[in-house]
PDB file of N, CA and C in Angstrom:
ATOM      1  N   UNK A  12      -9.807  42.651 -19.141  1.00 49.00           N
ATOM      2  CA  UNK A  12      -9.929  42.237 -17.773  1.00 49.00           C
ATOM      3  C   UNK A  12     -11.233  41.462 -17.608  1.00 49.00           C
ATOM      4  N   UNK A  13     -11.141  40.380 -16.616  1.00 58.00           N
ATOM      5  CA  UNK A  13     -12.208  39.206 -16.813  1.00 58.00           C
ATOM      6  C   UNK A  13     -13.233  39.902 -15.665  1.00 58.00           C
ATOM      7  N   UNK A  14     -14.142  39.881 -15.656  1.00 57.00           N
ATOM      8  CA  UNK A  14     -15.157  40.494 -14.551  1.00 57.00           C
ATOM      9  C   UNK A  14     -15.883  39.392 -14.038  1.00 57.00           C
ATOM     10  N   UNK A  15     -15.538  39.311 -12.507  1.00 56.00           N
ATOM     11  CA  UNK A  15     -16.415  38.157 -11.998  1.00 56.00           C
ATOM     12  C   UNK A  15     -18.073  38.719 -11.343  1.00 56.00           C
ATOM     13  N   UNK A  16     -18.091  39.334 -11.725  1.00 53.00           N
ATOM     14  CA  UNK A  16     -19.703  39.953 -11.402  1.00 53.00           C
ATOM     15  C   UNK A  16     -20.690  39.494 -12.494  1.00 53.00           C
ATOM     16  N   UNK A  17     -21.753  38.963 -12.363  1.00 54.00           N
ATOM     17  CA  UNK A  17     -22.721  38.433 -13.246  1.00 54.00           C
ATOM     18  C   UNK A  17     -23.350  39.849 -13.660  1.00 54.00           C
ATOM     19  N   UNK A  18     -23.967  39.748 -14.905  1.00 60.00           N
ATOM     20  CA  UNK A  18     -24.876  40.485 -15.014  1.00 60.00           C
ATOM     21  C   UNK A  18     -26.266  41.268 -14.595  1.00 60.00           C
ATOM     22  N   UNK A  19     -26.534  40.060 -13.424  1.00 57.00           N
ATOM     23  CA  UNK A  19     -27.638  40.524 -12.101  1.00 57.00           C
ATOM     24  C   UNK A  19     -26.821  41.585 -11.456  1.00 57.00           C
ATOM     25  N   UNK A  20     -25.608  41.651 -10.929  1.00 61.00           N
ATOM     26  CA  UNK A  20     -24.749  42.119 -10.435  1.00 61.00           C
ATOM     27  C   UNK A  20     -24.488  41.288  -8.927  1.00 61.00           C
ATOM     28  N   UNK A  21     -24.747  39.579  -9.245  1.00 64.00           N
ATOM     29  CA  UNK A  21     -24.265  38.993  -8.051  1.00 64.00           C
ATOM     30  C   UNK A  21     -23.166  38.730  -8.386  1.00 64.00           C
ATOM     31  N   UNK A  22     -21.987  38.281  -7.453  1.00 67.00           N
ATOM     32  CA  UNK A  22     -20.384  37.936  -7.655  1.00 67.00           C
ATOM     33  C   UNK A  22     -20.635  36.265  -8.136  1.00 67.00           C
ATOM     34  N   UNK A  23     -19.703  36.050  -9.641  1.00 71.00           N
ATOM     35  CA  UNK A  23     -19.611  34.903  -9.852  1.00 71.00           C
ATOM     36  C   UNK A  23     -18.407  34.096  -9.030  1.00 71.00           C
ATOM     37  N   UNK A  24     -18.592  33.532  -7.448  1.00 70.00           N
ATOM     38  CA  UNK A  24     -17.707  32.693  -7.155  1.00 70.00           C
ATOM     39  C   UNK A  24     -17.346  31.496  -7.573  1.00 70.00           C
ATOM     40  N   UNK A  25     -17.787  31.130  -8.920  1.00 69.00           N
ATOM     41  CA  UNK A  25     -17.295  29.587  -9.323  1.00 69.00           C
ATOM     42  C   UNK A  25     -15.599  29.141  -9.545  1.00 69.00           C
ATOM     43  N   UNK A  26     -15.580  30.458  -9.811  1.00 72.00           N
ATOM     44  CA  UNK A  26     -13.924  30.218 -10.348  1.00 72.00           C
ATOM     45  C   UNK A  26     -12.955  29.973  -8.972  1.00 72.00           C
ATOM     46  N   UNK A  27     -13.303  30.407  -7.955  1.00 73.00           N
ATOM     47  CA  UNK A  27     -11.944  30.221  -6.624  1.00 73.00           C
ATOM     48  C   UNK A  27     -13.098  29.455  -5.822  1.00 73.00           C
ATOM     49  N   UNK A  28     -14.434  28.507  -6.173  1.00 72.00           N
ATOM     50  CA  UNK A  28     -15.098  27.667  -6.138  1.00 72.00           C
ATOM     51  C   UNK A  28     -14.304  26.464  -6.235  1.00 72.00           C
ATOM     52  N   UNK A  29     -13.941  26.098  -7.948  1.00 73.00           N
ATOM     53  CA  UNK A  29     -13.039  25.326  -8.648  1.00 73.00           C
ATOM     54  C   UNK A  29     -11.623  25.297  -8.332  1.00 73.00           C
ATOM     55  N   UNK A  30     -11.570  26.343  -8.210  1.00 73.00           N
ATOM     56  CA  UNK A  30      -9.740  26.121  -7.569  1.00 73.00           C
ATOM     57  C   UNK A  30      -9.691  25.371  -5.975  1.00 73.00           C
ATOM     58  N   UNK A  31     -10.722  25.671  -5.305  1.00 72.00           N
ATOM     59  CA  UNK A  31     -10.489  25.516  -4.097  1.00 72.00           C
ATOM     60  C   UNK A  31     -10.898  24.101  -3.964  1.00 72.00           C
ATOM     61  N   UNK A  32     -12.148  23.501  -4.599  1.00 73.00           N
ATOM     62  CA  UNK A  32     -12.402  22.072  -4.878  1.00 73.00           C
ATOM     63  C   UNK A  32     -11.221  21.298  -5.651  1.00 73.00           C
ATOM     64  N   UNK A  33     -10.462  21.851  -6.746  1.00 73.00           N
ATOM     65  CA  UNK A  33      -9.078  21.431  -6.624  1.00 73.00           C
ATOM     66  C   UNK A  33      -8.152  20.740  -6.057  1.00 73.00           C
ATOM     67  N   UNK A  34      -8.081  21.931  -5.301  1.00 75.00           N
ATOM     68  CA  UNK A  34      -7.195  21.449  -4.204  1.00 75.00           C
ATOM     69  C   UNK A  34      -7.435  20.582  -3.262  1.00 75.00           C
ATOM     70  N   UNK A  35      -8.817  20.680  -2.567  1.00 76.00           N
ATOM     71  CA  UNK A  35      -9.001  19.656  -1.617  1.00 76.00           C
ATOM     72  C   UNK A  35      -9.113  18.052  -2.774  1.00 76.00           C
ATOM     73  N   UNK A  36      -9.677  18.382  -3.467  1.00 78.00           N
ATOM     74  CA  UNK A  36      -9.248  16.727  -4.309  1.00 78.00           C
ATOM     75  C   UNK A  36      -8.222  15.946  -4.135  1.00 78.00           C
ATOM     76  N   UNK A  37      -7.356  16.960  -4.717  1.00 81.00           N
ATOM     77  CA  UNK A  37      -5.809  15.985  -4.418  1.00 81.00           C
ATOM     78  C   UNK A  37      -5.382  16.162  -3.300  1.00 81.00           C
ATOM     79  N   UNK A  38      -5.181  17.160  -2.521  1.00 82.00           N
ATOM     80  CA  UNK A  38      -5.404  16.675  -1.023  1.00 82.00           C
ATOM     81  C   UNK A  38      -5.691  15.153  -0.579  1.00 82.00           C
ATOM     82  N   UNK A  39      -7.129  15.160  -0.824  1.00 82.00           N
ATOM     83  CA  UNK A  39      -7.903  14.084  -0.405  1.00 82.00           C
ATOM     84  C   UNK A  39      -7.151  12.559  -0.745  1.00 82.00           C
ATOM     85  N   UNK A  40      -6.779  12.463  -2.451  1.00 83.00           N
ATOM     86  CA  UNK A  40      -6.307  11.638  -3.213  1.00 83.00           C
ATOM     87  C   UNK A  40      -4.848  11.029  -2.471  1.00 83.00           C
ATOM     88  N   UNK A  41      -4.422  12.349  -1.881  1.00 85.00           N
ATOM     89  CA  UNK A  41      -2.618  12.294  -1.322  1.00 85.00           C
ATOM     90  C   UNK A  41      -3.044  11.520  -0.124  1.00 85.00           C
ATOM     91  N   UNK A  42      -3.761  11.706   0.557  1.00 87.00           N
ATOM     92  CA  UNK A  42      -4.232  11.120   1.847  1.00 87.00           C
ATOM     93  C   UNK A  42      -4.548  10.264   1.746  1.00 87.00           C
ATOM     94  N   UNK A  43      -5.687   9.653   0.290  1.00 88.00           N
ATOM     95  CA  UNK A  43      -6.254   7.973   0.344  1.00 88.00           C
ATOM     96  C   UNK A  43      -5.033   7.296   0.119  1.00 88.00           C
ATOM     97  N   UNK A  44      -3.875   8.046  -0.882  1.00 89.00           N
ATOM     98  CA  UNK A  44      -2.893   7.053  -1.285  1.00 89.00           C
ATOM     99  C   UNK A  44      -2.022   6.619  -0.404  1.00 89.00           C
ATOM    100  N   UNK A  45      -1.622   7.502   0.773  1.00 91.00           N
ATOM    101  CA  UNK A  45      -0.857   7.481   1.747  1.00 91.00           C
ATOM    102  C   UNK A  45      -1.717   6.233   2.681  1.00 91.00           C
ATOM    103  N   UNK A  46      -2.921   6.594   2.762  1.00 91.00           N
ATOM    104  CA  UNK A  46      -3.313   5.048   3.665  1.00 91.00           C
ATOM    105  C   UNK A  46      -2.801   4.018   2.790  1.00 91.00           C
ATOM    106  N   UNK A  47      -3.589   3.580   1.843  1.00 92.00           N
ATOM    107  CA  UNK A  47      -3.378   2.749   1.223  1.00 92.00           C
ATOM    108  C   UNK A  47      -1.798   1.888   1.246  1.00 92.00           C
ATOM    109  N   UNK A  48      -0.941   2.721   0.785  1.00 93.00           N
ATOM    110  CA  UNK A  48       0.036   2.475   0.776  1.00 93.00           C
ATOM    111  C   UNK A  48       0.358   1.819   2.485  1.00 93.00           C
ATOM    112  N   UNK A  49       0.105   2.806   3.575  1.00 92.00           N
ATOM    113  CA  UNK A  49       0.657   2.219   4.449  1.00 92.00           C
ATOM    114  C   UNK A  49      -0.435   0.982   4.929  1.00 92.00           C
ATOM    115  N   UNK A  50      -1.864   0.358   4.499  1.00 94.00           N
ATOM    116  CA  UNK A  50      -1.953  -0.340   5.114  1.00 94.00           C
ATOM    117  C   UNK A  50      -1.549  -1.582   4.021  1.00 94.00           C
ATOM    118  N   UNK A  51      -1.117  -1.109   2.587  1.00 92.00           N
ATOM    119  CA  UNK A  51      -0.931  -2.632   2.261  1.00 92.00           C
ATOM    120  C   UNK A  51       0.731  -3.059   2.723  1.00 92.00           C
ATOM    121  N   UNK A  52       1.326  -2.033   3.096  1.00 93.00           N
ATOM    122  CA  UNK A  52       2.814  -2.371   3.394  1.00 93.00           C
ATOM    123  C   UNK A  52       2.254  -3.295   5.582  1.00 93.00           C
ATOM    124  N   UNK A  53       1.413  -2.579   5.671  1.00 95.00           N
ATOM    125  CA  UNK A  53       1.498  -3.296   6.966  1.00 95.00           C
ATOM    126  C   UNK A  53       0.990  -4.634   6.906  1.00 95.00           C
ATOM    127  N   UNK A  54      -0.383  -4.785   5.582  1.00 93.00           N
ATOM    128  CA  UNK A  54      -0.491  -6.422   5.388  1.00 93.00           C
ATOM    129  C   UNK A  54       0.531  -7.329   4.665  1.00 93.00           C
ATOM    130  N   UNK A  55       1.008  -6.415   4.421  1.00 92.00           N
ATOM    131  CA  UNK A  55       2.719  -7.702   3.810  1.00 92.00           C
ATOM    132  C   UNK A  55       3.518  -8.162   4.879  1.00 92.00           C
ATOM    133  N   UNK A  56       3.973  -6.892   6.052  1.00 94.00           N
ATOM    134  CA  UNK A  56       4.579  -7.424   7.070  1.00 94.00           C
ATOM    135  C   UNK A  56       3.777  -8.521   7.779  1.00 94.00           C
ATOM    136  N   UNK A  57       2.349  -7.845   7.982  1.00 94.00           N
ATOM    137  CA  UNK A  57       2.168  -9.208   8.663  1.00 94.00           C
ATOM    138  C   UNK A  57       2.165 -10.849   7.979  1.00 94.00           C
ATOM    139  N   UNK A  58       1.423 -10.534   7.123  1.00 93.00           N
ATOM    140  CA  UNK A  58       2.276 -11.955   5.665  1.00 93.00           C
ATOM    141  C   UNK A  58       3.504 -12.803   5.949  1.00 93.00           C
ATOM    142  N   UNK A  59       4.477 -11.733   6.181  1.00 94.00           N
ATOM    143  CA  UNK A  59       5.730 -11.760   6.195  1.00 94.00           C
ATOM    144  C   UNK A  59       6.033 -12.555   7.549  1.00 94.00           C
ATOM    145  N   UNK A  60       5.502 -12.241   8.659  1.00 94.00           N
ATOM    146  CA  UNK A  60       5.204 -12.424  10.349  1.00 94.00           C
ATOM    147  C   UNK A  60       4.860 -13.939  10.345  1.00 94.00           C
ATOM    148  N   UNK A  61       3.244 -13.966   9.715  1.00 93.00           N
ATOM    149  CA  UNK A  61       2.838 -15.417   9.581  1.00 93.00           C
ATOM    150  C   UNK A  61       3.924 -16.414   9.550  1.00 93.00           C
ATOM    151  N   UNK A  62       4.310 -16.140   8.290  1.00 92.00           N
ATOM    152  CA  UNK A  62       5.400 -17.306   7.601  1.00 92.00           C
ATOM    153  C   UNK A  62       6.462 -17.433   7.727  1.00 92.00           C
ATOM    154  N   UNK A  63       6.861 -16.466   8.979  1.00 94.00           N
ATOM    155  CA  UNK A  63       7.916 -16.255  10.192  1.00 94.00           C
ATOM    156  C   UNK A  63       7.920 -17.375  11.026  1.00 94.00           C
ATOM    157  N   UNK A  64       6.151 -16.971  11.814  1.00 94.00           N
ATOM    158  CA  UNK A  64       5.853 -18.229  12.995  1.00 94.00           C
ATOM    159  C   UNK A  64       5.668 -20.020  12.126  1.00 94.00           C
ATOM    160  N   UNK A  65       5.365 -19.761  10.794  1.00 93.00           N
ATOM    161  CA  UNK A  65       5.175 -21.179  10.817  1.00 93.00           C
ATOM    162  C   UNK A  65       6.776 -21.733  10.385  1.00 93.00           C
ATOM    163  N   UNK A  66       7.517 -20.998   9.953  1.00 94.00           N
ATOM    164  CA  UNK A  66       8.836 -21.570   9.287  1.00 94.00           C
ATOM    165  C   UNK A  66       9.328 -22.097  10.578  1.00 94.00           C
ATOM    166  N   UNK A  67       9.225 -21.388  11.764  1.00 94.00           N
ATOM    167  CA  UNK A  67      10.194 -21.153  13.408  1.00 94.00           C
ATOM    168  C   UNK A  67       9.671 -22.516  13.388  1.00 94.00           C
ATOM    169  N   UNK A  68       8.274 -22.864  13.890  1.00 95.00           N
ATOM    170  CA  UNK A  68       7.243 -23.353  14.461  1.00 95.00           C
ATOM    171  C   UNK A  68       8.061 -25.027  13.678  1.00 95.00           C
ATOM    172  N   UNK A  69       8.786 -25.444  12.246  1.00 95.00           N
ATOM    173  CA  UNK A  69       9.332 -26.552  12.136  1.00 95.00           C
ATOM    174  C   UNK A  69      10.168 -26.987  12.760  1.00 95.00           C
ATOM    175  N   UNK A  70      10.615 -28.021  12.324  1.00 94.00           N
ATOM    176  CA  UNK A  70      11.762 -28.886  13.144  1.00 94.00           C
ATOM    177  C   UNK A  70      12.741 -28.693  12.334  1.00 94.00           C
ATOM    178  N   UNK A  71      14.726 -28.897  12.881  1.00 93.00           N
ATOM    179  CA  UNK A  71      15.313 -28.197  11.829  1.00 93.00           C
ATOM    180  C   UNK A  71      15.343 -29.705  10.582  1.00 93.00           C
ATOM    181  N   UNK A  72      15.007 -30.792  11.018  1.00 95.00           N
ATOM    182  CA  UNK A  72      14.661 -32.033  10.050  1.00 95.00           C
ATOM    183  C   UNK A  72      13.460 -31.405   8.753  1.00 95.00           C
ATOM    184  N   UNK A  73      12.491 -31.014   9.019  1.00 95.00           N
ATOM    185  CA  UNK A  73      11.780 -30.441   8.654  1.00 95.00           C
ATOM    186  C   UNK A  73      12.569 -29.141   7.347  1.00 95.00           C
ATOM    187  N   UNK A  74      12.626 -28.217   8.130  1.00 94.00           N
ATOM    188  CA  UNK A  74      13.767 -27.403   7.139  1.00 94.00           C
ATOM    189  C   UNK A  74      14.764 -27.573   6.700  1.00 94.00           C
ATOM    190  N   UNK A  75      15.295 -28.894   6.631  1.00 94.00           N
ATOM    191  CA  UNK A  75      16.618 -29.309   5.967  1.00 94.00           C
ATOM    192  C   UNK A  75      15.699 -29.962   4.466  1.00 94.00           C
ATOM    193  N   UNK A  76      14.129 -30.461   4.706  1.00 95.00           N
ATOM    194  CA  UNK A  76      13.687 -30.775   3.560  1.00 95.00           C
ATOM    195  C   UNK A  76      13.197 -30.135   2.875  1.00 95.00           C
ATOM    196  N   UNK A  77      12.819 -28.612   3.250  1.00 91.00           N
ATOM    197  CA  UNK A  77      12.921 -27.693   1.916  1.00 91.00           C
ATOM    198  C   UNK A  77      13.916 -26.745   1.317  1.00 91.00           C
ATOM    199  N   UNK A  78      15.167 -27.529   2.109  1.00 93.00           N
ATOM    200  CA  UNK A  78      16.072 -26.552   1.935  1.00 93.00           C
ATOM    201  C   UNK A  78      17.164 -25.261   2.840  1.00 93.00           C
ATOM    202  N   UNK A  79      15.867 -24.919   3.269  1.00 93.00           N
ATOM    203  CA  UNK A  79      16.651 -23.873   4.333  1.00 93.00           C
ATOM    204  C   UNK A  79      16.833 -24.159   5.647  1.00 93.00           C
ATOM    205  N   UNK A  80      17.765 -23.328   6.223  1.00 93.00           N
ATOM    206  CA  UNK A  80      18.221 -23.345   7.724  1.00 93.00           C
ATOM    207  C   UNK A  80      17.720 -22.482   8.260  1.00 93.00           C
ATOM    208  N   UNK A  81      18.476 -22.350   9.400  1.00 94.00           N
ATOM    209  CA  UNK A  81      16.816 -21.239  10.494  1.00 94.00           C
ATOM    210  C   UNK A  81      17.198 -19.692  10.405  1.00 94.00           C
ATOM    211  N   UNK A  82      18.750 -19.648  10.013  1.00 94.00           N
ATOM    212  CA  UNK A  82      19.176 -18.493   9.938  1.00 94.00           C
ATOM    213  C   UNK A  82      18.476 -17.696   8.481  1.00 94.00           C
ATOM    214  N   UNK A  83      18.403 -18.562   7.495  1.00 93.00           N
ATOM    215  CA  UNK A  83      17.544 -18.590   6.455  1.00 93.00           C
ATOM    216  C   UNK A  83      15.863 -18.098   6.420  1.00 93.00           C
ATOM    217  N   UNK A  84      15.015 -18.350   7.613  1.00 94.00           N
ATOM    218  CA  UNK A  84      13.933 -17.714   7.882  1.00 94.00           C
ATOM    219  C   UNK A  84      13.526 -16.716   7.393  1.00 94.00           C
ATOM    220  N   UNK A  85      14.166 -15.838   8.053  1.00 94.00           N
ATOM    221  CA  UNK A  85      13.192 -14.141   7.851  1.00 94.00           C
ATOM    222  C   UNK A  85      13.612 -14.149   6.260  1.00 94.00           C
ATOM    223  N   UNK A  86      14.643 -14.688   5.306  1.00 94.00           N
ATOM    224  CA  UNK A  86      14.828 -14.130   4.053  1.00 94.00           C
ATOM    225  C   UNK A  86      14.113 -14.949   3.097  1.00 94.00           C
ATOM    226  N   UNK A  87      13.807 -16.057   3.837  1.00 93.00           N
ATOM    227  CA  UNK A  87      13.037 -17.225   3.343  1.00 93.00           C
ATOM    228  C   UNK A  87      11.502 -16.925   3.333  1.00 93.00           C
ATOM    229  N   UNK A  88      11.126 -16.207   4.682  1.00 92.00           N
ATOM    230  CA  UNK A  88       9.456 -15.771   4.632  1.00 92.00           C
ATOM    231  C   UNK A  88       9.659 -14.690   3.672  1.00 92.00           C
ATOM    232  N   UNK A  89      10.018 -13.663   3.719  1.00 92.00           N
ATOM    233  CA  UNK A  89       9.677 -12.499   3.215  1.00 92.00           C
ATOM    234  C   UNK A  89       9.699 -12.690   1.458  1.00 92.00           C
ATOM    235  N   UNK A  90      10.224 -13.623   0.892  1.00 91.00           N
ATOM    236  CA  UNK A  90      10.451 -14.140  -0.362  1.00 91.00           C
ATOM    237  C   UNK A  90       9.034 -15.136  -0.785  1.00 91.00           C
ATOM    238  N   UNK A  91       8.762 -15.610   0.498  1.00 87.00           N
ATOM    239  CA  UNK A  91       7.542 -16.565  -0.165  1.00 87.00           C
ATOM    240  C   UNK A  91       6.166 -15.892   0.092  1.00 87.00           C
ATOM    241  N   UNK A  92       6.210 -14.551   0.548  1.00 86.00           N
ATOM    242  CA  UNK A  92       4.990 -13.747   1.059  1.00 86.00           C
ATOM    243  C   UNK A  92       5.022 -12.632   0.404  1.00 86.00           C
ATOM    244  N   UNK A  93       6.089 -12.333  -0.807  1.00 85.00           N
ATOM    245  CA  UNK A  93       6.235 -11.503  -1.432  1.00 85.00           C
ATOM    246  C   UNK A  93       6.193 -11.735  -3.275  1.00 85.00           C
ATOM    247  N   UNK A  94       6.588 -13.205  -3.329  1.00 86.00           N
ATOM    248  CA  UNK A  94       6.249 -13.688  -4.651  1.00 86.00           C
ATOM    249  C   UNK A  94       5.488 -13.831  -5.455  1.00 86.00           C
ATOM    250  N   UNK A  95       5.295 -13.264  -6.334  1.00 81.00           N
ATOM    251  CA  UNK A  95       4.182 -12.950  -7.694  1.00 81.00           C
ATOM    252  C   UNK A  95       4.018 -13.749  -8.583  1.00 81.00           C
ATOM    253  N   UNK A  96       3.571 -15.325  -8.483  1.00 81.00           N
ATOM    254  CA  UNK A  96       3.559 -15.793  -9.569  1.00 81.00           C
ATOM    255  C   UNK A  96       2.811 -15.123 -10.756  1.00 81.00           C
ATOM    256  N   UNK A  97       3.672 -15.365 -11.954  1.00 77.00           N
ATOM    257  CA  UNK A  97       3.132 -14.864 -13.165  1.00 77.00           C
ATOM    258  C   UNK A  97       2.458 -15.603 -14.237  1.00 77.00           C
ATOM    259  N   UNK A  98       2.302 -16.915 -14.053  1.00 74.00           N
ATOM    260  CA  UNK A  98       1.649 -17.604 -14.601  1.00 74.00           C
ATOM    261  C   UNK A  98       2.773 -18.722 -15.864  1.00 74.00           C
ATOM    262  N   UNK A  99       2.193 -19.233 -16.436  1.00 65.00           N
ATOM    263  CA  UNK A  99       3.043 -20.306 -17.266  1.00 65.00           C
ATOM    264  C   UNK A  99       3.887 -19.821 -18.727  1.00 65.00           C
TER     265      UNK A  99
END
């Protein structure tokens, strides 16, 4: 049996010290990731928003020369605000 009493005879609390710093760690970690996550998903939408107003914001002459139509928009922004070039 492990004895948490030091040899002074003070109580060694390191051990439910460590467990308890543990836990709040990843706690903590679950919480930074959860922002994170939600604020880079909210800077994509807005990304996404931008290149909403400027696609609208053409003429449909304009969007017939890159191609798309207006119904085409939102699938058209979210594709060009989401694309990863990977290089050559």
């Amino acid at each position: 049996m492990k004895n948490n009493v030091s040899t002074a005879g003070i109580p060694n609390f390191w051990p439910q010290l460590r467990h308890a710093a543990g836990g709040f760690a990843s706690f903590f970690a679950g919480c930074a990731s959860t922002v994170y996550y939600g604020l880079a998903r909210f800077v994509a939408n807005l990304q996404i928003g931008r290149m909403e107003s400027v696609l609208r914001a053409m003429s449909d002459e304009e969007l017939a020369q890159i191609g798309i139509t207006r119904s085409d928009i939102k699938r058209h922004a979210k594709f060009l605000a989401t694309y990863e070039y990977d290089g050559l």
